[in-house]
Amino acid sequence: MTPTPLSVSTSGSTLADAAPIRLGTRASALATTQSGLVARRLEELTGRPVELVHIKTEGDVKTGSLASLGGTGVFVTALREALLDGRCDVAVHSLKDLPTTPAEGLTFVTPEREDPRDALCARDGLTLATLPHGGRVGTGSPRRAAQIRAARPDLDVVDIRGNVGTRLNRALGPDADLDAVVLAHAGLSRLGRTEVISEVLDVDVVSPAPGQGALAVEVRTADIVSDAGAPPVAPDLAEAIHLLDHRPTRLAVLAERSVLARLEAGCAAPVGAYATVSGTVLELRSVVAAVDGSEQMSRRGEALLSQDVAPEVLDTAARTLGITVAENLLADGAERLAPLSATVPEKA
């Protein structure tokens, strides 16, 4: 596929003289905006130009709900194939789209994330509490749908697909057929569309998807890791990737994604997780909801983060916290509420 040059320049640089970095991205407005942010940062860090390479994924071609297509991984596979076969050097994903199982031969880092909360975009500035009885709310996420039904059982939650503009038009356009839609705050912020938000939903009402608001910048491991004392294949890219990684974001999303991995839950399971780092404390809350919103269960945990240990030790602490919270959910009957496939641990 022909790369699309990114029209970005750095004052006093010699970008035109350096080999370009090819950055793989989906072609949607949100994907290219997100990728453009990463591209600009890579140009600053490496002094090399970045070209966007548009990759069409299965999720861009097929219709139907995400759950029926096999989950959010449908947006990821084609980008990873492009990385592995050399059509691009870097790929940018929404982290919540990445399966929790590591991809062989690939490594990703997480820049500082945007606000991970969900946003209600409703006609006439309505909020979740003030939507009319029987109001129609659109979302393509079983997690959002379940938690909205739990908060407002009287609402009619409608499954929708499409890009951000298409979904917004369902509630705010001239031919609107819905009273509101629910979208990620981060995507609206990156697109400069926060004016359409009528309410930012509290995480205790609608818990975000694990990793929501964060980007994953993925590369071939061999390009950035030294082999037997030899320098990495792309030392400037290796250094840039290292600098892109935001430690508090990394720890928070590691904990969140470890919940999902332990529960063995995909996008069809209404599971939310939200972690924050405050000083030396990593705190995590996770929610499992019944699909129909009739019941939900939440559990919390925290881990102390020592300042004097290796990054790998902190990563392990974050993963352990996620696993512990997930096992508490399972031990208390979470599998009763949602389609999970994890083994239920014995109670102590």
Short mmCIF file of C-alpha atoms in Angstrom, two decimals:
data_model
loop_
_atom_site.label_atom_id
_atom_site.label_comp_id
_atom_site.label_asym_id
_atom_site.label_seq_id
_atom_site.Cartn_x
_atom_site.Cartn_y
_atom_site.Cartn_z
CA MET A 1 0.00 0.00 0.00
CA THR A 2 1.31 3.43 -0.88
CA PRO A 3 2.44 5.42 2.16
CA THR A 4 0.82 8.78 2.80
CA PRO A 5 3.41 11.46 3.65
CA LEU A 6 2.71 13.29 6.87
CA SER A 7 3.10 17.03 6.35
CA VAL A 8 5.07 17.70 9.51
CA SER A 9 8.43 19.45 9.73
CA THR A 10 10.81 20.21 12.57
CA SER A 11 12.59 23.57 12.49
CA GLY A 12 16.28 23.22 11.66
CA SER A 13 16.04 19.47 11.02
CA THR A 14 17.15 17.44 8.03
CA LEU A 15 14.09 15.23 7.86
CA ALA A 16 14.14 15.07 4.07
CA ASP A 17 17.62 13.55 4.14
CA ALA A 18 16.78 10.75 6.61
CA ALA A 19 15.13 7.40 5.90
CA PRO A 20 11.42 7.67 6.72
CA ILE A 21 9.69 5.72 9.46
CA ARG A 22 6.58 4.02 8.06
CA LEU A 23 3.72 4.16 10.54
CA GLY A 24 0.80 1.80 9.99
CA THR A 25 -2.67 3.03 10.85
CA ARG A 26 -6.32 2.46 10.07
CA ALA A 27 -7.70 5.13 7.74
CA SER A 28 -10.53 6.46 9.93
CA ALA A 29 -10.41 10.07 11.09
CA LEU A 30 -9.83 9.03 14.70
CA ALA A 31 -7.13 6.50 13.83
CA THR A 32 -5.19 8.91 11.62
CA THR A 33 -5.50 11.67 14.22
CA GLN A 34 -4.12 9.39 16.91
CA SER A 35 -1.37 8.15 14.63
CA GLY A 36 -0.53 11.72 13.65
CA LEU A 37 0.10 12.56 17.31
CA VAL A 38 2.54 9.67 17.59
CA ALA A 39 4.13 10.50 14.24
CA ARG A 40 4.91 14.04 15.30
CA ARG A 41 6.50 12.83 18.50
CA LEU A 42 8.58 10.25 16.63
CA GLU A 43 9.84 12.95 14.26
CA GLU A 44 10.86 15.09 17.23
CA LEU A 45 12.68 12.20 18.93
CA THR A 46 14.42 10.67 15.90
CA GLY A 47 14.87 13.56 13.45
CA ARG A 48 13.40 11.32 10.73
CA PRO A 49 10.26 11.90 8.65
CA VAL A 50 7.24 9.70 9.29
CA GLU A 51 4.92 8.39 6.58
CA LEU A 52 1.45 7.12 7.42
CA VAL A 53 0.62 3.79 5.77
CA HIS A 54 -3.13 3.13 5.66
CA ILE A 55 -3.97 -0.49 6.48
CA LYS A 56 -7.51 -1.81 5.96
CA THR A 57 -8.59 -4.16 8.76
CA GLU A 58 -11.33 -6.76 8.95
CA GLY A 59 -13.30 -4.48 11.27
CA ASP A 60 -13.28 -1.75 8.60
CA VAL A 61 -14.70 -4.06 5.94
CA LYS A 62 -17.30 -6.19 7.71
CA THR A 63 -20.56 -5.03 9.21
CA GLY A 64 -22.37 -6.30 12.29
CA SER A 65 -21.65 -5.94 15.99
CA LEU A 66 -18.09 -6.21 17.26
CA ALA A 67 -19.03 -9.25 19.33
CA SER A 68 -20.37 -11.06 16.24
CA LEU A 69 -17.15 -10.28 14.35
CA GLY A 70 -15.01 -11.87 17.04
CA GLY A 71 -14.21 -8.82 19.18
CA THR A 72 -12.07 -5.75 18.89
CA GLY A 73 -9.12 -7.85 17.69
CA VAL A 74 -10.61 -7.44 14.21
CA PHE A 75 -9.02 -3.97 14.14
CA VAL A 76 -5.57 -5.26 15.13
CA THR A 77 -4.62 -8.33 13.09
CA ALA A 78 -4.02 -6.60 9.75
CA LEU A 79 -1.84 -3.93 11.37
CA ARG A 80 0.25 -6.57 13.10
CA GLU A 81 0.62 -8.52 9.86
CA ALA A 82 1.84 -5.34 8.15
CA LEU A 83 4.46 -4.90 10.87
CA LEU A 84 5.67 -8.48 10.69
CA ASP A 85 5.90 -8.57 6.88
CA GLY A 86 7.77 -5.25 6.72
CA ARG A 87 5.12 -2.99 5.17
CA CYS A 88 5.46 -0.64 8.14
CA ASP A 89 7.93 -0.06 10.99
CA VAL A 90 5.50 1.12 13.68
CA ALA A 91 1.78 0.58 14.24
CA VAL A 92 -0.57 2.61 16.43
CA HIS A 93 -3.60 1.01 18.06
CA SER A 94 -6.20 2.05 20.58
CA LEU A 95 -4.96 -0.04 23.48
CA LYS A 96 -8.44 -1.29 24.36
CA ASP A 97 -8.49 -2.99 20.93
CA LEU A 98 -5.43 -5.16 21.66
CA PRO A 99 -5.97 -8.76 22.79
CA THR A 100 -4.37 -9.44 26.17
CA THR A 101 -2.31 -12.33 24.77
CA PRO A 102 1.18 -11.07 23.75
CA ALA A 103 1.97 -11.11 20.02
CA GLU A 104 5.14 -13.05 19.22
CA GLY A 105 7.87 -10.85 17.76
CA LEU A 106 6.16 -7.57 18.65
CA THR A 107 6.50 -5.10 21.53
CA PHE A 108 4.34 -2.10 22.39
CA VAL A 109 4.63 0.90 24.69
CA THR A 110 1.98 3.24 26.08
CA PRO A 111 2.26 7.04 25.84
CA GLU A 112 0.46 9.09 28.50
CA ARG A 113 -3.22 8.44 28.11
CA GLU A 114 -6.17 10.75 27.67
CA ASP A 115 -9.17 10.81 30.00
CA PRO A 116 -10.36 7.17 30.02
CA ARG A 117 -13.99 7.89 30.89
CA ASP A 118 -17.01 7.45 28.64
CA ALA A 119 -19.02 10.42 27.43
CA LEU A 120 -22.74 10.80 26.86
CA CYS A 121 -23.61 12.84 23.77
CA ALA A 122 -27.30 13.64 24.03
CA ARG A 123 -29.78 15.92 22.33
CA ASP A 124 -30.68 19.13 24.14
CA GLY A 125 -27.83 18.72 26.64
CA LEU A 126 -29.55 15.85 28.44
CA THR A 127 -27.67 13.76 31.02
CA LEU A 128 -28.02 10.09 31.89
CA ALA A 129 -30.30 11.07 34.77
CA THR A 130 -32.47 13.42 32.71
CA LEU A 131 -32.97 11.32 29.55
CA PRO A 132 -36.70 10.68 29.12
CA HIS A 133 -38.27 7.41 30.21
CA GLY A 134 -37.85 4.96 27.33
CA GLY A 135 -35.18 7.13 25.71
CA ARG A 136 -33.04 5.49 23.02
CA VAL A 137 -29.28 5.36 23.66
CA GLY A 138 -26.83 4.00 21.10
CA THR A 139 -23.58 2.13 21.75
CA GLY A 140 -21.68 -0.73 20.13
CA SER A 141 -20.16 -1.82 23.45
CA PRO A 142 -21.74 -4.58 25.55
CA ARG A 143 -19.86 -3.15 28.55
CA ARG A 144 -21.39 0.30 28.14
CA ALA A 145 -24.81 -1.15 27.35
CA ALA A 146 -24.88 -3.32 30.48
CA GLN A 147 -23.83 -0.51 32.81
CA ILE A 148 -26.25 1.99 31.26
CA ARG A 149 -29.07 -0.54 31.70
CA ALA A 150 -27.98 -1.00 35.33
CA ALA A 151 -28.14 2.77 35.93
CA ARG A 152 -31.33 3.37 33.88
CA PRO A 153 -33.29 0.11 33.34
CA ASP A 154 -36.03 2.08 31.58
CA LEU A 155 -33.85 3.16 28.66
CA ASP A 156 -33.81 1.41 25.27
CA VAL A 157 -30.15 0.65 24.52
CA VAL A 158 -29.56 0.25 20.76
CA ASP A 159 -26.55 -1.50 19.18
CA ILE A 160 -24.80 0.78 16.66
CA ARG A 161 -21.64 0.74 14.54
CA GLY A 162 -19.80 3.31 12.45
CA ASN A 163 -17.17 6.00 12.79
CA VAL A 164 -17.46 8.81 15.32
CA GLY A 165 -19.27 11.16 12.96
CA THR A 166 -21.79 8.51 11.92
CA ARG A 167 -22.60 7.65 15.52
CA LEU A 168 -22.91 11.28 16.60
CA ASN A 169 -25.34 11.93 13.77
CA ARG A 170 -27.62 9.21 15.13
CA ALA A 171 -28.28 11.47 18.16
CA LEU A 172 -27.32 14.98 17.10
CA GLY A 173 -27.78 15.07 13.32
CA PRO A 174 -30.76 16.42 11.35
CA ASP A 175 -32.18 12.90 10.90
CA ALA A 176 -31.38 11.69 14.42
CA ASP A 177 -33.23 8.55 15.53
CA LEU A 178 -31.66 8.29 19.01
CA ASP A 179 -31.73 10.48 22.10
CA ALA A 180 -28.05 9.92 22.88
CA VAL A 181 -24.94 7.94 22.05
CA VAL A 182 -22.06 6.94 24.30
CA LEU A 183 -18.48 7.34 23.04
CA ALA A 184 -15.01 7.37 24.56
CA HIS A 185 -14.07 10.81 25.88
CA ALA A 186 -10.50 10.28 24.65
CA GLY A 187 -11.51 9.89 21.02
CA LEU A 188 -13.71 12.97 21.09
CA SER A 189 -10.91 14.95 22.73
CA ARG A 190 -8.33 13.89 20.14
CA LEU A 191 -10.72 14.86 17.35
CA GLY A 192 -11.47 18.23 18.93
CA ARG A 193 -15.16 17.33 19.36
CA THR A 194 -15.65 17.68 23.13
CA GLU A 195 -18.35 20.32 22.54
CA VAL A 196 -20.79 17.49 21.72
CA ILE A 197 -20.46 15.95 25.20
CA SER A 198 -23.47 16.55 27.44
CA GLU A 199 -22.07 14.51 30.34
CA VAL A 200 -18.79 12.80 31.20
CA LEU A 201 -19.90 9.58 32.89
CA ASP A 202 -18.47 8.92 36.33
CA VAL A 203 -16.36 5.73 36.53
CA ASP A 204 -18.56 4.50 39.38
CA VAL A 205 -21.54 4.62 36.99
CA VAL A 206 -19.91 3.38 33.76
CA SER A 207 -16.50 1.83 34.33
CA PRO A 208 -14.18 2.23 31.29
CA ALA A 209 -12.85 -0.62 29.19
CA PRO A 210 -9.43 -1.87 30.29
CA GLY A 211 -6.86 0.34 28.58
CA GLN A 212 -9.42 2.90 27.39
CA GLY A 213 -7.93 6.30 26.57
CA ALA A 214 -4.46 4.85 26.00
CA LEU A 215 -2.62 4.23 22.75
CA ALA A 216 -0.34 1.29 22.00
CA VAL A 217 2.69 2.08 19.84
CA GLU A 218 3.86 -1.28 18.53
CA VAL A 219 7.11 -2.27 16.82
CA ARG A 220 9.05 -5.38 15.88
CA THR A 221 10.91 -6.51 18.99
CA ALA A 222 14.05 -7.26 16.97
CA ASP A 223 14.25 -3.62 15.84
CA ILE A 224 14.54 -2.23 19.36
CA VAL A 225 16.15 -4.96 21.48
CA SER A 226 19.90 -5.60 21.57
CA ASP A 227 20.94 -9.09 20.54
CA ALA A 228 23.97 -10.70 22.21
CA GLY A 229 25.65 -7.38 22.87
CA ALA A 230 25.01 -5.99 19.39
CA PRO A 231 23.06 -2.72 19.13
CA PRO A 232 19.40 -2.91 18.09
CA VAL A 233 18.61 -2.82 14.37
CA ALA A 234 17.10 0.67 14.70
CA PRO A 235 18.84 2.37 17.65
CA ASP A 236 17.19 5.77 17.11
CA LEU A 237 13.75 4.15 16.96
CA ALA A 238 14.58 2.04 20.01
CA GLU A 239 15.41 5.15 22.03
CA ALA A 240 12.30 6.96 20.82
CA ILE A 241 10.06 4.03 21.72
CA HIS A 242 11.61 3.93 25.19
CA LEU A 243 10.94 7.65 25.67
CA LEU A 244 7.32 7.31 24.48
CA ASP A 245 6.47 4.91 27.30
CA HIS A 246 4.70 6.68 30.18
CA ARG A 247 5.30 4.72 33.36
CA PRO A 248 2.10 5.65 35.31
CA THR A 249 -0.02 4.85 32.25
CA ARG A 250 1.86 1.59 31.72
CA LEU A 251 1.25 0.44 35.29
CA ALA A 252 -2.41 1.42 35.27
CA VAL A 253 -3.22 -0.34 32.02
CA LEU A 254 -1.17 -3.41 32.97
CA ALA A 255 -3.38 -3.80 36.04
CA GLU A 256 -6.57 -3.23 34.03
CA ARG A 257 -5.63 -5.63 31.24
CA SER A 258 -4.54 -8.27 33.75
CA VAL A 259 -8.11 -8.31 35.07
CA LEU A 260 -9.37 -9.01 31.55
CA ALA A 261 -6.73 -11.68 30.95
CA ARG A 262 -7.47 -13.52 34.21
CA LEU A 263 -11.19 -13.42 33.56
CA GLU A 264 -10.51 -14.62 30.00
CA ALA A 265 -13.13 -12.14 28.90
CA GLY A 266 -13.42 -10.69 25.43
CA CYS A 267 -15.42 -7.76 24.12
CA ALA A 268 -18.68 -9.72 24.49
CA ALA A 269 -18.25 -9.70 28.27
CA PRO A 270 -19.38 -6.53 30.09
CA VAL A 271 -16.17 -5.98 32.07
CA GLY A 272 -14.84 -2.58 33.11
CA ALA A 273 -11.58 -1.74 34.87
CA TYR A 274 -10.08 1.54 35.97
CA ALA A 275 -6.68 1.99 37.63
CA THR A 276 -4.87 5.12 38.80
CA VAL A 277 -1.41 5.84 40.14
CA SER A 278 -1.23 8.38 42.97
CA GLY A 279 2.24 8.80 44.42
CA THR A 280 3.36 5.30 45.38
CA VAL A 281 -0.13 3.73 45.31
CA LEU A 282 -1.69 1.90 42.36
CA GLU A 283 -5.43 1.56 42.87
CA LEU A 284 -7.71 -0.60 40.74
CA ARG A 285 -11.49 -1.04 40.55
CA SER A 286 -13.14 -3.56 38.26
CA VAL A 287 -16.78 -4.24 37.41
CA VAL A 288 -18.52 -7.27 35.91
CA ALA A 289 -22.13 -6.69 34.86
CA ALA A 290 -24.95 -8.88 33.66
CA VAL A 291 -25.62 -8.26 29.97
CA ASP A 292 -29.17 -7.13 30.70
CA GLY A 293 -27.96 -4.75 33.43
CA SER A 294 -29.95 -6.57 36.14
CA GLU A 295 -26.94 -7.02 38.40
CA GLN A 296 -23.30 -5.99 38.63
CA MET A 297 -20.38 -6.71 40.92
CA SER A 298 -17.33 -4.56 41.65
CA ARG A 299 -14.13 -5.22 43.56
CA ARG A 300 -11.20 -2.96 44.43
CA GLY A 301 -7.56 -3.42 45.34
CA GLU A 302 -4.34 -1.48 45.64
CA ALA A 303 -0.59 -2.07 45.46
CA LEU A 304 2.29 -0.08 46.90
CA LEU A 305 4.92 0.90 44.32
CA SER A 306 8.45 1.14 45.65
CA GLN A 307 10.62 3.85 44.09
CA ASP A 308 13.78 1.76 44.48
CA VAL A 309 13.03 -1.29 42.36
CA ALA A 310 13.49 -2.17 38.70
CA PRO A 311 10.69 -1.35 36.23
CA GLU A 312 10.10 -5.08 35.72
CA VAL A 313 9.28 -5.45 39.43
CA LEU A 314 6.71 -2.64 39.20
CA ASP A 315 5.18 -4.30 36.13
CA THR A 316 4.84 -7.54 38.08
CA ALA A 317 3.16 -5.71 40.97
CA ALA A 318 0.63 -4.17 38.55
CA ARG A 319 -0.14 -7.52 36.92
CA THR A 320 -0.48 -9.20 40.31
CA LEU A 321 -2.96 -6.55 41.45
CA GLY A 322 -5.09 -7.14 38.34
CA ILE A 323 -5.03 -10.90 38.81
CA THR A 324 -5.95 -10.59 42.50
CA VAL A 325 -8.94 -8.33 41.80
CA ALA A 326 -10.10 -10.67 39.01
CA GLU A 327 -9.83 -13.72 41.25
CA ASN A 328 -11.85 -11.96 43.94
CA LEU A 329 -14.56 -11.31 41.34
CA LEU A 330 -14.51 -14.94 40.25
CA ALA A 331 -14.54 -16.27 43.79
CA ASP A 332 -17.64 -14.18 44.51
CA GLY A 333 -19.54 -15.43 41.47
CA ALA A 334 -18.74 -13.11 38.58
CA GLU A 335 -19.08 -15.99 36.13
CA ARG A 336 -22.77 -16.04 37.05
CA LEU A 337 -23.24 -12.56 35.59
CA ALA A 338 -21.25 -12.51 32.37
CA PRO A 339 -19.92 -14.87 29.66
CA LEU A 340 -16.49 -15.61 31.19
CA SER A 341 -14.37 -18.67 30.48
CA ALA A 342 -11.85 -18.45 33.32
CA THR A 343 -11.48 -21.17 35.91
CA VAL A 344 -13.16 -20.11 39.15
CA PRO A 345 -10.64 -20.13 42.03
CA GLU A 346 -11.45 -21.83 45.29
CA LYS A 347 -12.38 -19.56 48.18
CA ALA A 348 -9.70 -19.34 50.90
#
